[in-house]
Amino acid sequence: MIVQKYGGSSVADAESIKRVAKRIVETRKAGNEVVVAVSAMGDTTDDLLDLAHAVAPIPAPREMDMLLSAGERISMALLAMAIESLGHTARSFTGSQAGMITDAQHGSARIVDVTPVRLREALDEGAIVIVAGFQGFNRDTKDITTLGRGGSDTTAVALAAALDADICEIYTDVDGIFSADPRLVPKAHKIDRITSEEMLELAANGAKVLYIRAVEYARRHGVTLHVRSSFNNNEGTIVYNPTGSEAVVEEPMIAGVATDLSEAKITVVGVPDIPGKAAQIFTLVAKTGANIDMIVQNVSAASTGLTDISFTLPKSEGQQVLTALRADQAEVGFTGLQYDDQIGKLALVGAGMRTNAGVSAKLFTALFEAGINIEMISTSEIRISVVTRADTINDALRVVHTAFGLDADTEAVVHAGTGR
Amino acid sequence: MIVQKYGGSSVADAESIKRVAKRIVETRKAGNEVVVAVSAMGDTTDDLLDLAHAVAPIPAPREMDMLLSAGERISMALLAMAIESLGHTARSFTGSQAGMITDAQHGSARIVDVTPVRLREALDEGAIVIVAGFQGFNRDTKDITTLGRGGSDTTAVALAAALDADICEIYTDVDGIFSADPRLVPKAHKIDRITSEEMLELAANGAKVLYIRAVEYARRHGVTLHVRSSFNNNEGTIVYNPTGSEAVVEEPMIAGVATDLSEAKITVVGVPDIPGKAAQIFTLVAKTGANIDMIVQNVSAASTGLTDISFTLPKSEGQQVLTALRADQAEVGFTGLQYDDQIGKLALVGAGMRTNAGVSAKLFTALFEAGINIEMISTSEIRISVVTRADTINDALRVVHTAFGLDADTEAVVHAGTGR
């Protein structure tokens, strides 16, 4: 059994839908059971969002999910029709019909159970099954929910896990996962195989092809992904879960480099260097629901007994965090706040760096030689991230890509499209 | 409790949706429980049909219903959002969530049961309830169905019956039911009250404002309709089910005149005038599924023993009936077939004609004096229909409207829009 996911750009219009239908039929003809998760056509979701905001300044979340779920209903029905007109049996199912059960968090619901009873029946009758991506339903409220950004990837992975599929193919408008964004690094190379752990770090640090949640779900449930283009038949990138000796043998030192310009840096200046102050600050921040990424605390200047604490977070969450901190400035006792939204983040990812010393040194040297200043550093077992000025991030990306021997011999072909 | 139905032209864009939301909130503020059935926005359904035919020459009916039902899902969610942003609680429900249970006939499903449990709960919690018109689901196949043309009217009437509403308001883009189409007869007057029986005859004979199925449903379940404009606050037309003395007292002789240019006439020439021949012909016709309207058999010419039989039917069904008749010409023994698609039909409707002699005579006289030739005549207890040449039908409409004293003192205001 193969689960396939087609994104919005792969089903943007009638011609694209017919092309995807042919590809699905070929997969069926090759002897596979086929289950397809499909996104809304092209810009449908954005158009629906525009309509919602035109009728209501702050649309009710339950109704927003009811509205947005119409997008996949359209694309899945059209795809099923197109397959049927090729002489194969197809049946489309909404999230609730497919047994995609979620919590009640409208707009970013989490899958709590998958009960694909109707899908199994349809497969047993020989049908190709088309499922609306991105949507589910809550058993208690009986309301429709949506899974949030990247939801269709998550739908596909959850179906693959629940139906015990051999592989989950994620079709997109690029050829796979690249060692860096090929629009920024023309010599980026397509990665043939990458561990889900590395993929998680790349996705968390700005790589847009796969969403974190889907990769997490795949890792937790042992689902192997194949990220590939719906515009050709090239092999894409396999995202796998290494077991036993694989974990050591197969991993190259560095898998890829990702960059991210969506974050800002807040510096809390003049924090009394006494125990509990950092906890106090980040408790305040946590109450806003903001997603903190990197945190750096400078060494305290002995003469003043004050220190600075900096952290990064999505720009969209910057103002609310500043407001929260200002409100409690007297109580915490810091002297000021700095806000900087001109930063860029670069992350070097590779499971192989676990067993390789000198990766940090090589990274810092490459950036130094290019005259790029490093403002913050953060590391995990398989990742090193640095913050630089935003206007130097693309240069940083290219020199690091070259320094770690990631450049391909030829330039990557970049397809038109969103990269999503 | 008031059930309201808003058609596609009433919710064509964000501004219209906000306007309709305000009207619904006003109805709620006046102390009513409010249930709303809503159609898809403007041209949504046509756009979805175009997409379907672009991906599949003959789209699978199950998938077509899945596709089309997305249209109301969009409009109802937007309408619920717009109401919520006015500070009132609203909740939208799909056909299946609303308990609109139908048979399995995709594209023209019939309602077999209405179990509005969730609607009742939402109403008891003080919410305004928005229901997707036009759609339901089948309990056996668990599939989504659609009710076919005029389905949203039927949804509204079925909800009004199931919830025992005081009235079912059908909002449209005209001021109500007119004594004739105001685009054809500028002096047509708006009818204040009309019986459901008369309304049925007008709808069956070409009046487009209400669909036959919805009127039938309202008559069978004793639902009173109020057909009115969503663009102003004028009283529209009450469609009621007279009881007891009302039936005699209230009914004017003539309610209105309808015309229809969508039919054709087939004449079977030279049919042997022996028993059973008409039955043989109409058995053949019935097998094609065609909807026969008027039937006229000429008096047999004694000298030949042959007669002609003419009947009218929708033009779209003409060719298949001709083909069926030709195939069995030898067996039936007629000498030829004539096909005429240049006919017009005029129907004069009024419950009062039951007790008024001379209506036919007055009708025929008016047409004769205008030089209009009558080709076929058919009557029911409350209707007289005549067939004329297509190019004389509008003249016929105007002279008949005047002859029966239906002209208003002033010209009707005709709104832009589809008349639907």
Short mmCIF file of N, CA and C in Angstrom, two decimals, chain A residues 182-236:
data_model
loop_
_atom_site.label_atom_id
_atom_site.label_comp_id
_atom_site.label_asym_id
_atom_site.label_seq_id
_atom_site.Cartn_x
_atom_site.Cartn_y
_atom_site.Cartn_z
N PRO A 182 17.54 25.81 -3.07
CA PRO A 182 18.20 26.00 -4.38
C PRO A 182 17.95 27.38 -4.98
N ARG A 183 16.96 28.10 -4.49
CA ARG A 183 16.75 29.46 -4.99
C ARG A 183 17.82 30.40 -4.43
N LEU A 184 18.41 30.01 -3.30
CA LEU A 184 19.45 30.82 -2.67
C LEU A 184 20.84 30.28 -2.97
N VAL A 185 20.95 28.97 -3.08
CA VAL A 185 22.24 28.32 -3.36
C VAL A 185 22.08 27.48 -4.62
N PRO A 186 22.44 28.05 -5.78
CA PRO A 186 22.20 27.35 -7.05
C PRO A 186 22.85 25.97 -7.09
N LYS A 187 23.97 25.78 -6.37
CA LYS A 187 24.65 24.48 -6.42
C LYS A 187 24.20 23.55 -5.29
N ALA A 188 23.09 23.85 -4.66
CA ALA A 188 22.56 22.93 -3.65
C ALA A 188 22.31 21.57 -4.30
N HIS A 189 22.57 20.49 -3.57
CA HIS A 189 22.30 19.18 -4.16
C HIS A 189 21.09 18.52 -3.50
N LYS A 190 20.39 17.73 -4.29
CA LYS A 190 19.26 16.99 -3.76
C LYS A 190 19.78 15.92 -2.83
N ILE A 191 19.19 15.77 -1.67
CA ILE A 191 19.59 14.75 -0.71
C ILE A 191 18.83 13.47 -1.05
N ASP A 192 19.54 12.34 -1.21
CA ASP A 192 18.86 11.09 -1.55
C ASP A 192 18.17 10.48 -0.34
N ARG A 193 18.90 10.47 0.78
CA ARG A 193 18.33 9.90 2.00
C ARG A 193 18.69 10.79 3.18
N ILE A 194 17.76 10.97 4.08
CA ILE A 194 18.02 11.80 5.26
C ILE A 194 17.25 11.18 6.42
N THR A 195 17.81 11.25 7.61
CA THR A 195 17.08 10.69 8.75
C THR A 195 15.96 11.65 9.15
N SER A 196 14.94 11.12 9.79
CA SER A 196 13.83 11.97 10.21
C SER A 196 14.30 12.98 11.25
N GLU A 197 15.31 12.60 12.03
CA GLU A 197 15.85 13.51 13.05
C GLU A 197 16.48 14.75 12.38
N GLU A 198 17.30 14.50 11.33
CA GLU A 198 17.89 15.61 10.59
C GLU A 198 16.82 16.45 9.90
N MET A 199 15.84 15.76 9.33
CA MET A 199 14.76 16.46 8.63
C MET A 199 14.02 17.38 9.61
N LEU A 200 13.83 16.89 10.82
CA LEU A 200 13.17 17.70 11.85
C LEU A 200 13.93 18.99 12.11
N GLU A 201 15.27 18.87 12.23
CA GLU A 201 16.09 20.05 12.52
C GLU A 201 16.04 21.02 11.34
N LEU A 202 16.11 20.48 10.11
CA LEU A 202 16.04 21.36 8.93
C LEU A 202 14.69 22.07 8.88
N ALA A 203 13.63 21.31 9.11
CA ALA A 203 12.28 21.90 9.05
C ALA A 203 12.13 22.95 10.14
N ALA A 204 12.65 22.66 11.33
CA ALA A 204 12.51 23.60 12.44
C ALA A 204 13.32 24.86 12.21
N ASN A 205 14.29 24.80 11.30
CA ASN A 205 15.17 25.93 11.08
C ASN A 205 14.96 26.60 9.74
N GLY A 206 13.81 26.38 9.14
CA GLY A 206 13.48 27.18 7.99
C GLY A 206 13.27 26.43 6.68
N ALA A 207 13.61 25.14 6.60
CA ALA A 207 13.36 24.41 5.37
C ALA A 207 11.86 24.24 5.22
N LYS A 208 11.31 24.60 4.04
CA LYS A 208 9.86 24.72 3.93
C LYS A 208 9.18 23.51 3.29
N VAL A 209 9.95 22.55 2.77
CA VAL A 209 9.32 21.51 1.97
C VAL A 209 8.43 20.59 2.81
N LEU A 210 8.89 20.27 4.01
CA LEU A 210 8.09 19.42 4.89
C LEU A 210 7.81 20.15 6.19
N TYR A 211 6.66 19.90 6.76
CA TYR A 211 6.34 20.54 8.03
C TYR A 211 6.76 19.67 9.21
N ILE A 212 7.19 20.35 10.27
CA ILE A 212 7.70 19.67 11.45
C ILE A 212 6.74 18.61 11.97
N ARG A 213 5.46 18.99 12.06
CA ARG A 213 4.51 18.06 12.66
C ARG A 213 4.43 16.74 11.92
N ALA A 214 4.45 16.84 10.57
CA ALA A 214 4.35 15.62 9.78
C ALA A 214 5.58 14.74 9.99
N VAL A 215 6.77 15.38 10.06
CA VAL A 215 8.00 14.61 10.26
C VAL A 215 8.01 13.98 11.65
N GLU A 216 7.57 14.74 12.64
CA GLU A 216 7.47 14.20 14.00
C GLU A 216 6.56 12.98 14.04
N TYR A 217 5.41 13.12 13.39
CA TYR A 217 4.44 12.02 13.37
C TYR A 217 5.04 10.79 12.70
N ALA A 218 5.75 11.04 11.57
CA ALA A 218 6.37 9.93 10.83
C ALA A 218 7.43 9.25 11.68
N ARG A 219 8.20 10.04 12.41
CA ARG A 219 9.25 9.47 13.25
C ARG A 219 8.63 8.64 14.37
N ARG A 220 7.62 9.20 15.00
CA ARG A 220 7.01 8.50 16.14
C ARG A 220 6.36 7.19 15.70
N HIS A 221 5.80 7.16 14.50
CA HIS A 221 5.08 5.96 14.05
C HIS A 221 5.87 5.12 13.05
N GLY A 222 7.15 5.44 12.86
CA GLY A 222 7.98 4.63 11.98
C GLY A 222 7.55 4.65 10.52
N VAL A 223 7.01 5.78 10.04
CA VAL A 223 6.59 5.88 8.64
C VAL A 223 7.75 6.41 7.80
N THR A 224 8.06 5.75 6.70
CA THR A 224 9.08 6.22 5.77
C THR A 224 8.44 7.16 4.75
N LEU A 225 9.06 8.34 4.56
CA LEU A 225 8.53 9.32 3.63
C LEU A 225 9.36 9.34 2.35
N HIS A 226 8.71 9.66 1.25
CA HIS A 226 9.42 9.90 -0.02
C HIS A 226 8.93 11.26 -0.54
N VAL A 227 9.78 12.26 -0.42
CA VAL A 227 9.42 13.61 -0.86
C VAL A 227 9.85 13.76 -2.31
N ARG A 228 8.91 14.01 -3.22
CA ARG A 228 9.26 14.04 -4.64
C ARG A 228 8.35 14.99 -5.41
N SER A 229 8.73 15.24 -6.65
CA SER A 229 7.98 16.19 -7.48
C SER A 229 6.81 15.52 -8.17
N SER A 230 5.69 16.24 -8.25
CA SER A 230 4.55 15.72 -9.02
C SER A 230 4.67 16.11 -10.49
N PHE A 231 5.76 16.83 -10.85
CA PHE A 231 5.91 17.29 -12.23
C PHE A 231 6.84 16.41 -13.05
N ASN A 232 7.49 15.41 -12.40
CA ASN A 232 8.33 14.47 -13.15
C ASN A 232 8.36 13.13 -12.41
N ASN A 233 9.12 12.17 -12.95
CA ASN A 233 9.17 10.86 -12.31
C ASN A 233 10.48 10.61 -11.59
N ASN A 234 11.26 11.66 -11.35
CA ASN A 234 12.54 11.51 -10.65
C ASN A 234 12.33 10.98 -9.24
N GLU A 235 13.33 10.20 -8.78
CA GLU A 235 13.35 9.83 -7.37
C GLU A 235 13.58 11.09 -6.56
N GLY A 236 12.92 11.20 -5.44
CA GLY A 236 13.11 12.37 -4.59
C GLY A 236 14.00 12.05 -3.41
#
